[in-house]
Amino acid sequence: MNTITTTIKDRLAIITLNRGKSNSLNREMVTELQDMLHNIENDDNIGGVMITGRENFFSAGLDLIELYHYNEQEALSFWHLFLNFTAKITAFKKPLVAAINGHSPAGGCVIALACDARVMAEGKYIIGLNEVPVGIIVPNSIFKLYNFWLGNANAYRNLLEGKLFSPEEALSVGLIDEVVKPESILTAAERKARKYMAFEANTWQQSKLNLRKDLIAATSADQSADLEVMLKQWWSPATRAILKSLVDNLQKK
């Protein structure tokens, strides 16, 4: 694995996102995450998972520098991959807790939303779905994930304005479950994961899948029509101009 590291601690798998400074998600990273979660789900020796990042980033979201240079076929293939990954992580049956150690906008927020609980480090960090200001139309499945935790009205308002929350704001709207000091993030997330892992596994897992039934159906549904609309906008001059400006700024850093 080139973009993630995984360690096992007393039946808890700790996946650390480990791709450059900001852990931006590209094709390789999404594929490795999906493969690792598949392996863990089928390993009876592992009872739960914690996902975290490093330094000041959980994940800055999709790697716009790489995505910007994709041709039409590559872009279509990547978005299918990402939405398929979103469906798989949403339907992951074992306890899954996000230890959000830093910034987590856009795609980073999507990973956190698919988890059962989110613990975030206090500090000047941001989390939320800011796709609309970037010129990206949000697929229905991603809205459903946001909606699942924030409620329909809050998700609607915040998605349309691309709201990015501080840890305290995120806690107040139900986007995250706990804010802790950065040095306590792994301990707090592990405590949450082990609380779930302490229950009889089949009862807990089946209950999780039952509670997520509608969400799993929404993320697993055929999204070809949504993707067609989204990609038409992705290639529009207006969105390309926004993306080029963002990419130029990112490359200067």
XYZ file of N, CA and C in Angstrom:
759
model
N 0.846 -1.204 0.000
C 0.000 0.000 0.000
C 0.884 1.259 0.000
N 0.680 2.118 -0.973
C 1.509 3.324 -1.093
C 0.912 4.554 -0.424
N -0.406 4.550 -0.198
C -1.066 5.788 0.249
C -1.721 5.670 1.623
N -1.767 4.447 2.168
C -2.317 4.257 3.509
C -1.428 3.282 4.274
N -1.445 3.389 5.597
C -0.778 2.386 6.428
C -1.828 1.810 7.373
N -1.685 0.536 7.678
C -2.653 -0.126 8.557
C -1.931 -0.893 9.649
N -2.334 -0.666 10.890
C -1.801 -1.425 12.008
C -2.981 -2.060 12.752
N -2.726 -3.190 13.394
C -3.764 -3.885 14.157
C -3.405 -3.824 15.633
N -4.360 -3.376 16.443
C -4.153 -3.265 17.888
C -5.337 -3.923 18.594
N -5.107 -5.109 19.138
C -6.181 -5.819 19.856
C -7.490 -5.838 19.070
N -7.446 -6.383 17.865
C -8.613 -6.583 16.985
C -9.159 -5.282 16.378
N -8.507 -4.164 16.628
C -8.907 -2.895 16.017
C -7.900 -2.519 14.931
N -8.382 -2.365 13.700
C -7.513 -1.934 12.599
C -7.468 -0.406 12.579
N -6.262 0.142 12.569
C -6.085 1.589 12.502
C -5.509 1.931 11.128
N -6.352 2.544 10.294
C -5.925 2.936 8.944
C -5.516 4.404 8.993
N -4.286 4.683 8.610
C -3.792 6.059 8.566
C -3.643 6.499 7.115
N -4.360 7.553 6.751
C -4.230 8.122 5.407
C -2.848 8.767 5.320
N -2.089 8.394 4.296
C -0.677 8.774 4.275
C -0.227 9.073 2.846
N -0.789 10.131 2.298
C -0.423 10.519 0.925
C -0.107 12.010 0.883
N 1.173 12.319 0.964
C 1.601 13.718 0.885
C 1.109 14.527 2.068
N 1.286 15.825 1.971
C 0.964 16.722 3.080
C -0.527 16.727 3.421
N -1.380 16.727 2.391
C -2.807 16.961 2.648
C -3.693 15.725 2.492
N -3.078 14.551 2.198
C -3.871 13.322 2.037
C -4.987 13.465 1.012
N -4.707 14.160 -0.091
C -5.741 14.304 -1.118
C -5.975 12.957 -1.804
N -7.237 12.708 -2.128
C -7.664 11.399 -2.633
C -7.514 11.311 -4.148
N -6.697 10.363 -4.595
C -6.596 10.105 -6.029
C -7.030 8.670 -6.296
N -6.918 8.234 -7.527
C -7.393 6.898 -7.913
C -6.724 5.803 -7.077
N -5.413 5.916 -6.908
C -4.674 4.892 -6.166
C -5.138 4.817 -4.705
N -5.313 5.973 -4.084
C -5.690 6.004 -2.667
C -7.103 5.453 -2.456
N -8.037 5.842 -3.297
C -9.410 5.346 -3.176
C -9.432 3.829 -3.368
N -8.672 3.329 -4.337
C -8.608 1.890 -4.600
C -8.009 1.152 -3.404
N -6.938 1.695 -2.836
C -6.290 1.039 -1.695
C -7.209 1.026 -0.474
N -7.907 2.124 -0.244
C -8.856 2.171 0.882
C -9.969 1.148 0.697
N -10.500 1.082 -0.511
C -11.596 0.147 -0.785
C -11.125 -1.291 -0.599
N -9.930 -1.609 -1.103
C -9.391 -2.963 -0.982
C -9.136 -3.319 0.484
N -8.580 -2.375 1.245
C -8.272 -2.636 2.651
C -9.558 -2.881 3.449
N -10.570 -2.061 3.229
C -11.836 -2.239 3.950
C -12.496 -3.567 3.575
N -12.376 -3.965 2.322
C -12.916 -5.254 1.889
C -12.219 -6.395 2.630
N -10.890 -6.318 2.715
C -10.121 -7.357 3.406
C -10.486 -7.418 4.887
N -10.605 -6.244 5.509
C -10.923 -6.189 6.939
C -12.322 -6.735 7.215
N -13.259 -6.401 6.335
C -14.643 -6.846 6.539
C -14.728 -8.373 6.537
N -13.826 -9.013 5.787
C -13.849 -10.470 5.668
C -12.836 -11.165 6.572
N -12.248 -10.421 7.484
C -11.261 -10.975 8.417
C -11.892 -11.074 9.804
N -12.149 -12.296 10.241
C -12.825 -12.510 11.529
C -11.964 -12.102 12.721
N -10.680 -11.900 12.494
C -9.783 -11.505 13.582
C -9.814 -9.999 13.862
N -10.509 -9.249 13.004
C -10.594 -7.793 13.178
C -12.036 -7.413 13.483
N -12.238 -6.692 14.599
C -13.588 -6.377 15.047
C -14.070 -4.989 14.697
N -13.151 -4.081 14.364
C -13.549 -2.711 14.056
C -12.403 -1.946 13.417
N -12.716 -0.741 12.957
C -11.748 0.079 12.221
C -11.781 1.522 12.689
N -10.617 2.119 12.735
C -10.489 3.551 12.987
C -9.722 4.137 11.799
N -10.206 5.229 11.246
C -9.518 5.910 10.141
C -9.039 7.267 10.631
N -7.776 7.584 10.371
C -7.240 8.886 10.769
C -6.278 9.397 9.696
N -5.825 10.632 9.870
C -4.870 11.214 8.936
C -3.553 11.471 9.636
N -2.840 12.500 9.176
C -1.573 12.813 9.818
C -1.333 14.315 9.799
N -0.577 14.764 10.797
C -0.291 16.183 10.968
C -1.598 16.981 10.997
N -1.781 17.946 10.129
C -2.967 18.819 10.221
C -4.070 18.474 9.225
N -3.971 17.302 8.605
C -4.967 16.915 7.608
C -5.503 15.506 7.858
N -6.830 15.406 7.929
C -7.479 14.095 7.808
C -7.420 13.765 6.316
N -8.122 14.544 5.502
C -7.957 14.525 4.046
C -8.536 15.807 3.481
N -7.790 16.429 2.575
C -8.246 17.679 1.966
C -9.261 17.438 0.847
N -9.654 16.166 0.654
C -10.632 15.867 -0.387
C -9.967 15.329 -1.637
N -10.685 15.370 -2.736
C -10.172 14.807 -3.977
C -8.955 15.590 -4.472
N -8.042 14.873 -5.108
C -6.825 15.485 -5.646
C -7.179 16.223 -6.942
N -7.517 17.494 -6.788
C -7.975 18.270 -7.948
C -6.878 18.448 -8.994
N -5.628 18.447 -8.569
C -4.528 18.590 -9.538
C -4.527 17.399 -10.491
N -4.663 16.195 -9.920
C -4.692 14.990 -10.760
C -5.981 14.928 -11.578
N -7.110 15.205 -10.918
C -8.406 15.098 -11.602
C -8.538 16.097 -12.746
N -7.980 17.292 -12.568
C -8.106 18.348 -13.576
C -7.504 17.899 -14.913
N -6.473 17.079 -14.828
C -5.770 16.675 -16.050
C -6.282 15.364 -16.642
N -7.310 14.781 -16.042
C -7.907 13.575 -16.621
C -8.614 13.911 -17.936
N -8.592 12.937 -18.873
C -9.438 13.092 -20.060
C -10.853 12.624 -19.709
N -11.764 12.680 -20.657
C -13.173 12.388 -20.349
C -13.367 10.968 -19.824
N -12.684 10.007 -20.439
C -12.842 8.609 -20.015
C -12.264 8.401 -18.608
N -11.120 9.021 -18.344
C -10.483 8.898 -17.024
C -11.346 9.544 -15.936
N -11.943 10.690 -16.260
C -12.803 11.375 -15.290
C -14.035 10.532 -14.973
N -14.665 9.974 -16.021
C -15.835 9.124 -15.823
C -15.477 7.909 -14.964
N -14.346 7.293 -15.283
C -13.891 6.114 -14.552
C -13.620 6.450 -13.084
N -12.991 7.607 -12.824
C -12.683 7.977 -11.441
C -13.953 8.232 -10.637
N -14.892 8.963 -11.206
C -16.107 9.283 -10.457
C -16.937 8.030 -10.180
N -16.939 7.093 -11.119
C -17.589 5.809 -10.856
C -16.900 5.106 -9.687
N -15.568 5.125 -9.705
C -14.786 4.508 -8.629
C -15.100 5.148 -7.283
N -15.131 6.479 -7.250
C -15.350 7.183 -5.984
C -16.757 6.931 -5.435
N -17.752 6.954 -6.307
C -19.121 6.722 -5.840
C -19.317 5.265 -5.419
N -18.625 4.350 -6.088
C -18.673 2.943 -5.701
C -18.008 2.755 -4.333
N -16.899 3.447 -4.122
C -16.219 3.419 -2.820
C -17.132 3.979 -1.725
N -17.819 5.068 -2.039
C -18.751 5.665 -1.073
C -19.842 4.665 -0.685
N -20.342 3.937 -1.672
C -21.360 2.917 -1.397
C -20.801 1.805 -0.517
N -19.579 1.377 -0.812
C -18.970 0.264 -0.060
C -18.677 0.673 1.380
N -18.151 1.860 1.599
C -17.812 2.284 2.958
C -19.088 2.555 3.768
N -20.143 3.006 3.086
C -21.425 3.229 3.760
C -22.031 1.906 4.229
N -21.821 0.849 3.450
C -22.392 -0.458 3.779
C -21.429 -1.343 4.573
N -20.276 -0.808 4.961
C -19.300 -1.566 5.758
C -19.946 -1.941 7.089
N -19.974 -3.220 7.410
C -20.809 -3.667 8.527
C -20.159 -3.541 9.905
N -18.843 -3.532 9.960
C -18.173 -3.483 11.260
C -18.088 -2.044 11.783
N -17.860 -1.862 13.079
C -17.705 -0.507 13.622
C -16.595 0.257 12.895
N -16.907 1.504 12.535
C -15.982 2.336 11.765
C -16.018 3.746 12.347
N -14.904 4.182 12.886
C -14.848 5.477 13.569
C -13.777 6.353 12.921
N -14.117 7.624 12.688
C -13.165 8.580 12.115
C -12.512 9.381 13.230
N -11.184 9.379 13.244
C -10.415 10.243 14.144
C -9.919 11.401 13.287
N -10.721 12.468 13.235
C -10.457 13.585 12.313
C -9.442 14.519 12.956
N -8.195 14.314 12.586
C -7.081 14.994 13.249
C -6.794 16.382 12.682
N -7.496 16.779 11.618
C -7.225 18.079 11.003
C -8.287 18.410 9.967
N -7.882 19.149 8.936
C -8.827 19.588 7.904
C -9.484 18.392 7.208
N -10.795 18.528 6.940
C -11.531 17.429 6.325
C -12.677 17.941 5.452
N -12.362 18.756 4.434
C -13.422 19.227 3.538
C -13.728 18.211 2.440
N -14.845 18.400 1.774
C -15.190 17.680 0.539
C -15.045 16.166 0.693
N -14.181 15.547 -0.122
C -14.025 14.093 -0.084
C -13.593 13.567 1.267
N -12.810 14.351 2.004
C -12.433 13.953 3.358
C -13.644 13.873 4.256
N -14.554 14.814 4.080
C -15.802 14.828 4.838
C -16.673 13.633 4.452
N -16.670 13.244 3.179
C -17.471 12.106 2.724
C -17.042 10.828 3.450
N -15.725 10.613 3.561
C -15.230 9.437 4.291
C -15.715 9.473 5.735
N -15.598 10.634 6.371
C -16.024 10.774 7.769
C -17.529 10.533 7.910
N -18.313 11.031 6.960
C -19.778 10.873 7.009
C -20.197 9.404 6.928
N -19.407 8.587 6.248
C -19.751 7.172 6.104
C -19.462 6.381 7.381
N -18.711 6.976 8.299
C -18.367 6.286 9.544
C -19.539 6.302 10.526
N -19.420 5.462 11.550
C -20.461 5.381 12.579
C -20.346 6.504 13.597
N -19.154 7.024 13.769
C -18.933 8.134 14.704
C -17.706 8.910 14.247
N -17.682 10.191 14.604
C -16.605 11.084 14.210
C -16.107 11.859 15.435
N -14.835 11.705 15.719
C -14.187 12.480 16.775
C -13.225 13.434 16.075
N -13.293 14.738 16.403
C -12.459 15.723 15.701
C -11.585 16.494 16.671
N -10.383 16.786 16.217
C -9.451 17.571 17.027
C -9.882 19.034 17.048
N -9.758 19.663 18.210
C -10.049 21.092 18.285
C -8.910 21.859 17.619
N -9.224 23.078 17.169
C -8.221 23.888 16.473
C -8.837 24.581 15.280
N -8.011 25.253 14.508
C -8.507 26.016 13.364
C -8.626 25.112 12.132
N -9.473 24.091 12.285
C -9.678 23.130 11.205
C -11.072 23.303 10.603
N -11.251 22.771 9.397
C -12.545 22.876 8.718
C -13.027 21.497 8.276
N -14.353 21.364 8.245
C -14.980 20.141 7.751
C -16.317 20.522 7.115
N -16.686 19.817 6.052
C -17.946 20.112 5.386
C -17.869 19.785 3.905
N -18.990 19.964 3.223
C -19.039 19.724 1.782
C -19.068 21.064 1.055
N -17.967 21.387 0.400
C -17.844 22.691 -0.266
C -17.762 22.546 -1.785
N -18.408 21.508 -2.314
C -18.319 21.241 -3.752
C -18.954 22.328 -4.599
N -20.109 22.862 -4.169
C -20.832 23.827 -5.001
C -19.974 25.055 -5.352
N -19.278 25.696 -4.397
C -18.432 26.831 -4.751
C -17.275 26.456 -5.692
N -16.921 25.159 -5.705
C -15.838 24.697 -6.579
C -16.353 24.398 -7.988
N -17.686 24.406 -8.147
C -18.260 24.162 -9.464
C -18.644 22.711 -9.705
N -18.692 21.910 -8.611
C -19.026 20.493 -8.741
C -20.456 20.248 -8.251
N -21.266 19.617 -9.087
C -22.632 19.265 -8.699
C -22.569 18.022 -7.813
N -23.153 18.098 -6.645
C -23.079 16.987 -5.685
C -24.081 15.894 -6.055
N -23.607 14.662 -6.234
C -24.526 13.549 -6.536
C -25.496 13.312 -5.375
N -26.640 12.761 -5.695
C -27.672 12.517 -4.694
C -27.169 11.652 -3.542
N -26.336 10.658 -3.846
C -25.861 9.743 -2.801
C -25.040 10.483 -1.740
N -24.258 11.480 -2.172
C -23.449 12.253 -1.215
C -24.367 13.152 -0.380
N -25.390 13.736 -1.015
C -26.347 14.534 -0.247
C -27.042 13.669 0.799
N -27.382 12.434 0.441
C -28.063 11.529 1.369
C -27.193 11.247 2.598
N -25.891 11.127 2.396
C -24.975 10.918 3.515
C -24.975 12.125 4.448
N -24.927 13.313 3.861
C -24.942 14.569 4.637
C -26.259 14.681 5.412
N -27.331 14.413 4.681
C -28.682 14.488 5.196
C -28.880 13.518 6.377
N -28.237 12.352 6.301
C -28.384 11.311 7.316
C -27.989 11.832 8.698
N -26.960 12.670 8.747
C -26.459 13.176 10.026
C -26.973 14.567 10.365
N -27.128 15.431 9.362
C -27.507 16.821 9.637
C -29.016 17.051 9.614
N -29.759 16.131 9.002
C -31.183 16.372 8.766
C -31.344 17.106 7.444
N -32.487 16.952 6.835
C -32.682 17.441 5.475
C -32.495 18.953 5.321
N -33.132 19.724 6.209
C -33.080 21.191 6.065
C -31.660 21.723 6.249
N -30.970 21.246 7.289
C -29.595 21.695 7.539
C -28.658 21.285 6.412
N -28.806 20.046 5.947
C -27.942 19.564 4.861
C -28.181 20.389 3.595
N -29.441 20.678 3.319
C -29.826 21.465 2.138
C -29.170 22.853 2.184
N -29.392 23.553 3.304
C -28.843 24.914 3.442
C -27.324 24.922 3.307
N -26.677 24.034 4.052
C -25.214 24.068 4.124
C -24.547 23.577 2.850
N -25.200 22.642 2.152
C -24.642 22.159 0.894
C -24.688 23.245 -0.169
N -25.832 23.950 -0.251
C -25.993 24.962 -1.301
C -25.061 26.156 -1.126
N -24.632 26.420 0.114
C -23.681 27.522 0.288
C -22.247 27.032 0.488
N -22.054 25.713 0.396
C -20.707 25.167 0.530
C -20.096 25.444 1.891
N -20.917 25.395 2.928
C -20.481 25.758 4.280
C -19.381 24.829 4.796
N -18.315 25.443 5.307
C -17.257 24.702 5.993
C -17.308 25.067 7.469
N -17.358 24.055 8.325
C -17.558 24.245 9.754
C -16.254 24.154 10.533
N -16.178 24.916 11.611
C -15.124 24.703 12.601
C -15.518 23.448 13.392
N -14.599 22.853 14.159
C -14.971 21.677 14.957
C -16.174 21.940 15.869
N -16.214 23.098 16.511
C -17.317 23.414 17.429
C -18.640 23.566 16.681
N -18.597 24.205 15.502
C -19.812 24.346 14.684
C -20.289 22.985 14.197
N -19.330 22.154 13.788
C -19.673 20.813 13.301
C -20.340 19.988 14.395
N -19.867 20.147 15.619
C -20.458 19.439 16.757
C -21.891 19.912 16.998
N -22.108 21.213 16.871
C -23.432 21.785 17.176
C -24.496 21.353 16.174
N -24.104 21.043 14.927
C -25.095 20.631 13.922
C -25.192 19.109 13.770
N -24.381 18.377 14.537
C -24.446 16.923 14.484
C -23.577 16.285 13.426
N -22.703 17.083 12.805
C -21.797 16.547 11.781
C -20.723 15.669 12.420
N -20.277 16.033 13.621
C -19.348 15.211 14.376
C -19.934 14.947 15.760
N -19.322 14.018 16.489
C -19.875 13.588 17.781
C -19.100 14.101 18.987
N -17.839 14.482 18.767
C -17.008 14.856 19.902
C -15.846 15.722 19.410
N -15.481 16.724 20.204
C -14.286 17.536 19.925
C -13.318 17.332 21.086
N -12.082 16.980 20.763
C -11.084 16.715 21.814
C -9.775 17.424 21.474
N -8.894 17.496 22.441
C -7.567 18.067 22.195
C -6.815 17.179 21.204
N -6.013 17.779 20.330
C -5.328 16.994 19.292
C -4.570 15.782 19.832
N -3.944 15.950 20.992
C -3.154 14.840 21.534
C -4.023 13.686 22.047
N -5.326 13.931 22.178
C -6.245 12.895 22.686
C -7.073 12.244 21.592
N -6.871 12.636 20.335
C -7.762 12.224 19.253
C -7.807 10.705 19.063
N -6.659 10.052 19.059
C -6.629 8.610 18.828
C -7.222 7.845 20.006
N -6.942 8.316 21.209
C -7.494 7.668 22.407
C -9.011 7.763 22.427
N -9.542 8.948 22.133
C -10.992 9.164 22.156
C -11.687 8.344 21.073
N -11.103 8.298 19.875
C -11.706 7.532 18.779
C -11.644 6.035 19.066
N -10.543 5.595 19.646
C -10.412 4.180 19.992
C -11.449 3.795 21.048
N -11.665 4.657 22.015
C -12.668 4.397 23.056
C -14.043 4.200 22.424
N -14.358 5.062 21.441
C -15.648 4.980 20.758
C -15.759 3.658 19.983
N -14.698 3.296 19.266
C -14.711 2.066 18.472
C -14.854 0.835 19.364
N -14.127 0.829 20.473
C -14.174 -0.343 21.359
C -15.515 -0.460 22.092
N -16.167 0.649 22.269
C -17.511 0.604 22.857
C -18.444 -0.184 21.941
N -18.344 0.075 20.634
C -19.148 -0.668 19.666
C -18.703 -2.136 19.592
N -17.384 -2.334 19.609
C -16.831 -3.686 19.464
C -17.177 -4.582 20.656
N -17.547 -3.992 21.783
C -17.853 -4.772 22.985
C -19.192 -5.504 22.883
N -20.052 -5.067 21.969
C -21.356 -5.708 21.805
C -21.214 -7.010 21.011
N -22.238 -7.872 21.127
C -22.243 -9.097 20.322
C -22.217 -8.681 18.850
N -21.222 -9.185 18.133
C -20.897 -8.657 16.805
C -22.050 -8.742 15.816
N -22.681 -9.898 15.700
C -23.727 -10.046 14.692
C -24.927 -9.143 14.984
N -25.294 -9.037 16.270
C -26.409 -8.163 16.663
C -26.107 -6.713 16.292
N -24.900 -6.263 16.625
C -24.521 -4.867 16.355
C -24.481 -4.599 14.844
N -23.840 -5.504 14.114
C -23.664 -5.293 12.675
C -24.996 -5.319 11.930
N -25.861 -6.256 12.289
C -27.153 -6.332 11.608
C -28.016 -5.117 11.941
N -27.894 -4.645 13.190
C -28.632 -3.436 13.582
C -28.145 -2.238 12.777
N -26.824 -2.136 12.612
C -26.257 -1.039 11.815
C -26.796 -1.081 10.386
N -26.770 -2.261 9.775
C -27.250 -2.379 8.393
C -28.745 -2.074 8.292
N -29.506 -2.481 9.288
C -30.941 -2.177 9.295
C -31.187 -0.667 9.375
N -30.460 -0.002 10.276
C -30.630 1.439 10.468
C -30.197 2.233 9.235
N -29.289 1.649 8.458
C -28.757 2.321 7.265
C -29.417 1.831 5.978
N -30.471 1.095 6.107
C -31.066 0.453 4.929
C -31.332 1.439 3.787
N -32.003 2.542 4.090
C -32.327 3.534 3.050
C -31.066 4.227 2.536
N -30.129 4.491 3.444
C -28.875 5.154 3.058
C -28.045 4.247 2.144
N -27.979 2.971 2.498
C -27.243 2.007 1.668
C -27.892 1.892 0.291
N -29.222 1.878 0.262
C -29.935 1.804 -1.031
C -29.623 3.025 -1.894
N -29.581 4.203 -1.273
C -29.321 5.452 -2.018
C -27.897 5.501 -2.568
N -26.924 5.075 -1.755
C -25.529 5.139 -2.207
C -25.197 4.020 -3.188
N -25.958 2.911 -3.118
C -25.690 1.764 -4.007
C -26.474 1.832 -5.314
N -27.414 2.759 -5.410
C -28.264 2.855 -6.611
C -27.443 3.244 -7.842
N -27.962 2.937 -9.011
C -27.320 3.336 -10.262
C -27.323 4.867 -10.359
N -26.131 5.435 -10.445
C -26.023 6.893 -10.456
C -25.532 7.434 -11.799
N -25.738 6.643 -12.823
C -25.274 7.043 -14.162
C -25.873 8.373 -14.602
N -27.159 8.562 -14.330
C -27.825 9.809 -14.754
C -27.254 11.001 -13.994
N -27.058 10.844 -12.677
C -26.442 11.902 -11.868
C -25.043 12.234 -12.376
N -24.288 11.179 -12.682
C -22.912 11.372 -13.152
C -22.870 12.095 -14.488
N -23.807 11.784 -15.342
C -23.854 12.443 -16.657
C -24.047 13.949 -16.499
N -24.977 14.335 -15.612
C -25.225 15.758 -15.345
C -23.998 16.399 -14.706
N -23.410 15.682 -13.737
C -22.257 16.214 -13.019
C -21.061 16.427 -13.947
N -20.819 15.437 -14.796
C -19.651 15.524 -15.682
C -19.843 16.543 -16.799
N -21.081 16.750 -17.209
C -21.349 17.805 -18.191
C -20.926 19.160 -17.609
N -21.247 19.366 -16.326
C -20.841 20.600 -15.667
C -19.335 20.627 -15.417
N -18.768 19.467 -15.089
C -17.317 19.341 -14.845
C -16.516 19.854 -16.036
N -17.003 19.575 -17.246
C -16.287 19.985 -18.462
C -16.726 21.353 -18.982
N -17.664 21.999 -18.309
C -18.120 23.313 -18.764
C -17.014 24.353 -18.563
N -16.952 25.377 -19.409
C -15.916 26.415 -19.259
C -15.921 27.068 -17.874
N -17.104 27.264 -17.305
C -17.193 27.934 -15.991
C -16.500 27.121 -14.904
N -16.812 25.807 -14.846
C -16.201 24.950 -13.825
C -14.721 24.751 -14.106
N -14.352 24.604 -15.365
C -12.919 24.431 -15.696
C -12.119 25.651 -15.251
N -12.703 26.828 -15.377
C -12.006 28.058 -14.959
C -11.805 28.080 -13.443
N -12.848 27.676 -12.695
C -12.732 27.619 -11.236
C -11.667 26.603 -10.836
N -11.733 25.423 -11.460
C -10.774 24.366 -11.128
C -9.345 24.769 -11.478
N -9.177 25.428 -12.629
C -7.821 25.851 -13.030
C -7.248 26.827 -12.018
N -8.070 27.748 -11.548
C -7.623 28.713 -10.546
C -7.216 27.993 -9.255
N -8.018 27.017 -8.827
C -7.705 26.251 -7.611
C -6.411 25.453 -7.794
N -6.296 24.792 -8.961
C -5.101 23.985 -9.243
C -3.852 24.860 -9.266
N -3.951 26.028 -9.907
C -2.810 26.948 -9.952
C -2.376 27.358 -8.546
N -3.351 27.636 -7.676
C -3.034 28.014 -6.286
C -2.412 26.861 -5.523
N -2.947 25.670 -5.736
C -2.413 24.475 -5.040
C -0.978 24.193 -5.468
N -0.684 24.404 -6.740
C 0.660 24.105 -7.246
C 1.700 25.120 -6.770
N 1.225 26.271 -6.329
C 2.152 27.285 -5.802
C 2.595 26.969 -4.370
N 1.762 26.158 -3.681
C 2.023 25.880 -2.256
C 3.141 24.865 -2.086
